Coordinates of C-alpha atoms in Angstrom, one line a residue:
X1 CA -23.6 -76.4 -96.0
X2 CA -24.9 -80.0 -95.6
X3 CA -26.7 -80.5 -92.3
X4 CA -26.0 -84.3 -92.2
X5 CA -22.3 -83.6 -91.6
X6 CA -22.8 -81.7 -88.4
X7 CA -22.1 -83.1 -85.0
X8 CA -25.2 -84.9 -83.7
X9 CA -24.9 -83.1 -80.3
X10 CA -24.6 -79.6 -81.8
X11 CA -27.8 -77.9 -83.1
X12 CA -27.7 -76.5 -86.4
X13 CA -26.9 -72.7 -86.7
X14 CA -29.2 -71.0 -89.0
X15 CA -28.7 -67.6 -90.6
X16 CA -30.2 -64.6 -88.7
X17 CA -30.6 -66.8 -85.6
X18 CA -28.8 -66.7 -82.3
X19 CA -26.3 -69.4 -81.2
X20 CA -27.4 -71.2 -78.1
X21 CA -24.6 -72.4 -75.9
X22 CA -24.5 -76.2 -75.1
X23 CA -26.3 -77.2 -71.9
X24 CA -24.8 -79.8 -69.6
X25 CA -26.8 -83.2 -69.4
X26 CA -29.3 -83.4 -66.7
X27 CA -28.4 -86.6 -64.7
X28 CA -30.8 -86.1 -61.8
X29 CA -34.0 -86.9 -63.8
X30 CA -36.0 -90.0 -62.7
X31 CA -36.2 -91.5 -66.1
X32 CA -33.2 -93.0 -67.7
X33 CA -31.7 -91.3 -70.7
X34 CA -33.1 -92.6 -74.0
X35 CA -30.8 -92.4 -76.9
X36 CA -32.6 -91.0 -79.9
X37 CA -31.5 -90.3 -83.3
X38 CA -30.7 -86.7 -84.0
X39 CA -33.7 -84.9 -85.3
X40 CA -33.3 -82.7 -88.1
X41 CA -35.0 -79.4 -87.3
X42 CA -35.9 -77.3 -90.2
X43 CA -34.5 -73.8 -90.2
X44 CA -36.9 -71.2 -89.0
X45 CA -38.8 -69.2 -91.5
X46 CA -37.6 -65.6 -91.3
X47 CA -40.8 -64.5 -92.8
X48 CA -42.7 -66.0 -89.9
X49 CA -40.9 -65.1 -86.6
X50 CA -43.7 -66.5 -84.5
X51 CA -43.2 -70.0 -85.9
X52 CA -39.5 -69.8 -85.3
X53 CA -39.9 -68.7 -81.7
X54 CA -42.7 -71.3 -81.1
X55 CA -40.5 -74.3 -82.1
X56 CA -37.5 -74.4 -79.8
X57 CA -34.5 -76.3 -80.9
X58 CA -34.5 -79.8 -79.4
X59 CA -31.4 -80.6 -77.3
X60 CA -30.1 -84.1 -77.1
X61 CA -30.5 -85.8 -73.7
X62 CA -33.2 -83.4 -72.6
X63 CA -36.8 -84.7 -72.6
X64 CA -39.2 -82.8 -74.5
X65 CA -41.4 -81.7 -71.7
X66 CA -43.7 -78.9 -72.6
X67 CA -43.7 -77.7 -69.0
X68 CA -40.0 -77.5 -68.8
X69 CA -38.6 -74.2 -70.0
X70 CA -34.9 -73.6 -70.1
X71 CA -33.8 -70.0 -69.6
X72 CA -31.1 -68.8 -71.8
X73 CA -29.0 -65.6 -71.9
X74 CA -30.2 -62.8 -74.2
X75 CA -29.5 -63.5 -77.8
X76 CA -27.6 -60.8 -79.6
X77 CA -29.0 -60.1 -83.1
X78 CA -26.7 -59.9 -86.1
X79 CA -27.6 -58.6 -89.5
X80 CA -26.9 -60.6 -92.5
X81 CA -23.3 -60.5 -93.6
X82 CA -22.0 -59.2 -90.3
X83 CA -19.5 -61.0 -88.1
X84 CA -20.6 -62.8 -85.0
X85 CA -18.0 -60.9 -83.0
X86 CA -19.4 -57.7 -81.5
X87 CA -17.8 -54.5 -82.9
X88 CA -15.0 -53.0 -80.9
X89 CA -16.0 -49.8 -79.0
X90 CA -13.7 -46.8 -79.1
X91 CA -12.1 -46.0 -75.7
X92 CA -14.0 -43.4 -73.7
X93 CA -12.0 -40.6 -72.3
X94 CA -12.7 -39.7 -68.7
X95 CA -14.8 -36.6 -68.4
X96 CA -12.9 -33.7 -66.9
X97 CA -14.7 -31.8 -64.1
X98 CA -16.0 -28.4 -65.1
X99 CA -13.9 -25.8 -63.4
X100 CA -15.9 -22.8 -64.6
X101 CA -17.5 -21.1 -61.6
X102 CA -21.3 -21.0 -61.5
X103 CA -22.9 -17.9 -62.7
X104 CA -24.6 -16.4 -59.7
X105 CA -26.8 -13.9 -61.6
X106 CA -26.6 -10.1 -61.8
X107 CA -25.6 -7.9 -58.9
X108 CA -28.7 -6.3 -57.4
X109 CA -26.9 -3.0 -56.9
X110 CA -26.0 -2.8 -60.5
X111 CA -29.7 -3.4 -61.4
X112 CA -30.8 -0.7 -58.9
X113 CA -28.3 1.7 -60.4
X114 CA -29.5 1.1 -63.9
X115 CA -33.1 1.7 -62.8
X116 CA -32.2 5.0 -61.0
X117 CA -30.2 6.2 -64.0
X118 CA -33.1 5.4 -66.3
X119 CA -35.6 7.3 -64.1
X120 CA -33.2 10.3 -63.9
X121 CA -32.9 10.3 -67.7
X122 CA -36.7 10.2 -68.1
X123 CA -37.1 13.0 -65.6
X124 CA -34.5 15.2 -67.3
X125 CA -35.9 14.6 -70.7
X126 CA -39.4 15.5 -69.4
X127 CA -38.1 18.7 -67.7
X128 CA -36.4 20.0 -70.8
X129 CA -38.6 18.7 -73.6
X130 CA -42.1 19.5 -72.2
X131 CA -41.5 23.3 -72.3
X132 CA -40.1 23.1 -75.8
X133 CA -43.3 21.4 -77.0
X134 CA -45.4 23.8 -75.0
X135 CA -46.8 21.1 -72.7
X136 CA -47.9 22.7 -69.5
X137 CA -48.1 20.7 -66.3
X138 CA -49.4 22.1 -63.0
X139 CA -46.2 21.6 -61.1
X140 CA -44.1 23.3 -63.8
X141 CA -46.4 26.2 -64.0
X142 CA -46.2 26.6 -60.2
X143 CA -42.4 26.5 -60.4
X144 CA -42.3 29.2 -63.1
X145 CA -44.5 31.4 -60.9
X146 CA -42.2 31.0 -57.9
X147 CA -39.1 31.8 -60.1
X148 CA -40.9 34.9 -61.4
X149 CA -41.5 36.0 -57.8
X150 CA -37.9 35.5 -56.6
X151 CA -36.1 36.9 -59.7
X152 CA -37.7 40.3 -59.7
X153 CA -36.0 43.3 -61.1
X154 CA -34.3 44.5 -57.9
X155 CA -30.7 45.6 -57.9
X156 CA -28.8 43.1 -55.8
X157 CA -25.3 44.0 -54.6
X158 CA -22.9 41.0 -54.2
X159 CA -19.3 40.5 -53.1
X160 CA -16.7 38.1 -54.4
X161 CA -15.5 35.8 -51.6
X162 CA -12.0 35.5 -52.9
X163 CA -11.2 39.0 -54.3
X164 CA -13.5 41.1 -52.2
X165 CA -14.8 42.8 -55.4
X166 CA -18.3 44.2 -55.0
X167 CA -20.7 44.4 -57.9
X168 CA -24.4 45.1 -58.5
X169 CA -26.6 42.6 -60.4
X170 CA -30.1 43.2 -62.0
X171 CA -31.7 40.4 -59.9
X172 CA -30.7 38.1 -57.1
X173 CA -30.9 35.2 -59.6
X174 CA -28.0 36.8 -61.5
X175 CA -25.6 36.5 -58.6
X176 CA -23.0 33.9 -59.7
X177 CA -21.4 31.1 -57.7
X178 CA -18.6 32.4 -55.4
X179 CA -20.4 35.6 -54.6
X180 CA -22.4 36.5 -51.6
X181 CA -25.2 39.1 -51.3
X182 CA -24.4 42.2 -49.3
X183 CA -26.5 45.2 -48.3
X184 CA -24.5 47.7 -50.3
X185 CA -21.3 48.0 -52.4
X186 CA -20.6 51.4 -50.8
X187 CA -18.1 50.8 -47.9
X188 CA -19.4 51.8 -44.6
X189 CA -17.4 54.8 -43.4
X190 CA -15.3 54.2 -40.2
X191 CA -16.5 56.4 -37.4
X192 CA -14.1 59.2 -36.7
X193 CA -13.4 59.1 -33.0
X194 CA -12.2 62.7 -33.0
X195 CA -15.4 64.1 -34.7
X196 CA -16.7 65.7 -31.5
X197 CA -13.4 66.8 -30.1
X198 CA -12.2 70.3 -29.5
X199 CA -9.4 71.9 -31.4
X200 CA -6.6 73.9 -29.9
X201 CA -4.9 76.4 -32.3
X202 CA -1.6 78.2 -31.6
X203 CA -1.1 81.0 -34.0
X204 CA 2.3 82.1 -32.7
X205 CA 4.0 78.8 -33.4
X206 CA 1.6 77.7 -36.1
X207 CA 0.1 74.4 -35.1
X208 CA -3.3 72.8 -34.2
X209 CA -4.2 69.8 -32.1
X210 CA -7.5 68.2 -31.1
X211 CA -8.4 66.7 -27.7
X212 CA -11.5 65.0 -26.0
X213 CA -14.1 67.1 -24.3
X214 CA -13.1 65.8 -20.8
X215 CA -9.4 66.7 -21.2
X216 CA -8.1 69.7 -19.3
X217 CA -5.8 72.2 -21.2
X218 CA -3.1 74.0 -19.2
X219 CA -1.0 76.7 -20.9
X220 CA 2.3 78.1 -19.7
X221 CA 3.3 81.0 -21.8
X222 CA 6.6 81.4 -20.0
X223 CA 7.8 77.9 -20.8
X224 CA 6.0 78.0 -24.2
X225 CA 4.3 74.8 -23.0
X226 CA 0.7 73.4 -23.4
X227 CA -0.5 70.3 -21.5
X228 CA -3.5 68.2 -22.4
X229 CA -4.2 66.0 -19.4
X230 CA -6.8 63.8 -17.9
X231 CA -5.9 62.6 -14.4
X232 CA -8.0 60.3 -12.2
X233 CA -6.8 60.0 -8.6
X234 CA -6.7 56.6 -7.1
X235 CA -8.4 55.6 -3.9
X236 CA -5.1 55.3 -1.9
X237 CA -3.7 58.5 -3.5
X238 CA -0.6 56.6 -4.5
X239 CA -1.1 55.7 -8.2
X240 CA -2.9 58.1 -10.5
X241 CA -4.6 57.0 -13.6
X242 CA -4.9 59.0 -16.8
X243 CA -2.6 60.6 -19.4
X244 CA -0.7 63.8 -20.2
X245 CA 0.3 65.1 -23.6
X246 CA 2.5 68.2 -23.7
X247 CA 3.9 70.4 -26.5
X248 CA 6.9 72.6 -25.8
X249 CA 8.7 75.1 -28.1
X250 CA 12.4 75.7 -27.3
X251 CA 14.6 78.2 -29.0
X252 CA 16.9 76.6 -31.6
X253 CA 19.6 74.3 -30.2
X254 CA 21.6 71.4 -31.5
X255 CA 19.2 68.6 -31.7
X256 CA 21.6 65.7 -31.1
X257 CA 23.2 67.4 -28.1
X258 CA 19.9 68.2 -26.5
X259 CA 18.6 64.7 -27.0
X260 CA 21.7 63.2 -25.4
X261 CA 21.4 65.5 -22.4
X262 CA 17.7 64.6 -21.9
X263 CA 18.4 60.9 -22.3
X264 CA 21.1 61.0 -19.6
X265 CA 18.8 62.9 -17.2
X266 CA 16.0 60.4 -17.7
X267 CA 18.3 57.5 -16.8
X268 CA 19.7 59.3 -13.7
X269 CA 16.3 60.4 -12.4
X270 CA 14.7 57.0 -12.6
X271 CA 15.2 54.1 -10.2
X272 CA 16.9 50.8 -11.0
X273 CA 13.6 49.2 -12.1
X274 CA 13.2 51.7 -14.9
X275 CA 13.6 50.6 -18.5
X276 CA 15.0 53.3 -20.8
X277 CA 15.1 52.4 -24.5
X278 CA 17.7 53.5 -27.0
X279 CA 17.3 56.6 -29.0
X280 CA 15.6 55.9 -32.3
X281 CA 15.3 57.9 -35.5
X282 CA 11.7 58.4 -36.7
X283 CA 9.4 60.9 -38.4
X284 CA 6.5 63.1 -37.1
X285 CA 4.2 64.8 -39.6
X286 CA 6.7 64.1 -42.3
X287 CA 9.6 65.7 -40.3
X288 CA 12.7 63.7 -39.1
X289 CA 12.7 63.3 -35.4
X290 CA 14.3 61.4 -32.5
X291 CA 12.5 59.4 -29.9
X292 CA 13.1 57.2 -26.8
X293 CA 10.8 55.8 -24.1
X294 CA 11.0 55.4 -20.3
X295 CA 9.0 52.7 -18.5
X296 CA 8.4 52.3 -14.7
X297 CA 10.3 55.5 -13.8
X298 CA 9.1 56.2 -10.2
X299 CA 5.3 56.7 -10.5
X300 CA 5.2 58.3 -13.9
X301 CA 4.1 55.1 -15.7
X302 CA 5.1 54.9 -19.4
X303 CA 6.7 58.0 -20.9
X304 CA 7.7 58.7 -24.5
X305 CA 9.8 61.7 -25.6
X306 CA 9.8 63.0 -29.1
X307 CA 12.1 65.8 -30.5
X308 CA 12.2 67.6 -33.8
X309 CA 13.3 70.9 -35.4
X310 CA 10.7 73.2 -37.0
X311 CA 11.1 76.9 -38.1
X312 CA 14.1 77.6 -35.8
X313 CA 12.4 75.9 -32.9
X314 CA 13.0 72.6 -31.2
X315 CA 9.7 71.1 -30.5
X316 CA 9.5 68.6 -27.6
X317 CA 6.4 66.4 -27.5
X318 CA 5.8 64.2 -24.5
X319 CA 3.2 61.6 -23.8
X320 CA 2.7 59.9 -20.5
X321 CA 0.3 57.0 -19.7
X322 CA -0.3 56.6 -16.0
X323 CA -1.6 53.8 -13.8
X324 CA -1.2 50.1 -13.9
X325 CA -0.4 48.2 -17.1
X326 CA -4.1 47.8 -18.0
X327 CA -4.6 51.6 -17.6
X328 CA -1.5 52.4 -19.5
X329 CA -2.6 50.3 -22.5
X330 CA -6.1 51.9 -22.5
X331 CA -4.7 55.5 -22.1
X332 CA -2.2 54.9 -24.9
X333 CA -5.2 54.7 -27.3
X334 CA -6.2 58.3 -26.5
X335 CA -2.6 59.7 -26.6
X336 CA -2.1 58.1 -30.0
X337 CA -5.3 59.7 -31.3
X338 CA -4.5 63.1 -29.8
X339 CA -1.0 63.2 -31.5
X340 CA -2.5 62.0 -34.8
X341 CA -4.4 65.3 -35.0
X342 CA -1.3 67.5 -34.6
X343 CA -0.8 69.7 -37.7
X344 CA 1.4 72.5 -38.6
X345 CA -0.4 75.5 -40.1
X346 CA 0.7 78.6 -42.0
X347 CA -0.2 82.2 -41.2
X348 CA -3.1 82.2 -43.7
X349 CA -4.6 79.1 -42.1
X350 CA -4.4 80.5 -38.6
X351 CA -5.9 83.9 -39.6
X352 CA -9.3 82.4 -40.7
X353 CA -10.3 79.3 -38.7
X354 CA -12.6 76.8 -40.3
X355 CA -16.2 77.8 -39.7
X356 CA -17.2 74.2 -39.3
X357 CA -14.9 73.8 -36.3
X358 CA -15.0 77.4 -34.9
X359 CA -17.5 76.5 -32.2
X360 CA -15.1 73.8 -30.9
X361 CA -11.9 75.8 -31.3
X362 CA -9.9 77.3 -28.5
X363 CA -7.4 79.8 -29.8
X364 CA -4.2 80.9 -28.1
X365 CA -2.3 83.7 -29.7
X366 CA 0.7 83.0 -27.5
X367 CA 1.0 86.6 -26.3

């Protein structure tokens, strides 16, 4: 392009140089404006940037004062062959806020659990592996000695908690879970309360009965009656304490008729406060019997009548607990025990008494 054809007021634009915008004329200078012919400025040498920057482009109407420096906006640089217009920038999308919660690190309890689990695994491995490899440690040796002392070869009885089964084990260490150690698997025999009692034997009617040492025996051969009684007189001589058990043999009669008659007499003889039960069917020593009871009849306390038939005889067995209610309950224990020893015997049994009880036996022939 020919430089002479340019506008005299517009500086020439050289390649690889920045375009300087036109500056307004300065009218406030003291010297009048001098019209000068446009000066042709040679284009800057690209090879020598210092020379290009040292020779500024002269502007018309502005004195060339070396002390006067005009500031200009920064000059964008363009490469050769590029357009003067800056390249369009792509639109920038707004950054979305990060909604991911911050990572607060590991839970300290989880870390503590991992450490404890690791120590447990190490301890278990040492406990089981050291003996395998024959590695002896002092505390393991001491533990073995203690085990040897406890698990000695001593028969240890044990009882199952649920089933009650008793079994003997070679050592106490062999007793399994759910079993408890006991002193012996042999059951402790229950003391016999009648072991030291005396025995009454009636060879005529063929029966025996035992009674305590402090019980008085009264025989009535006419009535074929025997009484075993223990009576304690009260302080006011009104209510006696104790008990009476009697056995009476009656020639054969009709059992039902006899029981009805005795039942009627019991209700008539007692006052209105007495309580007479119904007649009940029961058994005594394996024999069918009938029974009824009378409570609070006059001063007789609690009376129970039992009737049965044996060898052409009607046997009447009576038990009577005297005193107040507390005394009646305690005396009932003895009357129950006395009647529990009643046995029928045959002629051979009565002929030769047991030698082990002969010293305690009182024999009545019934003559």
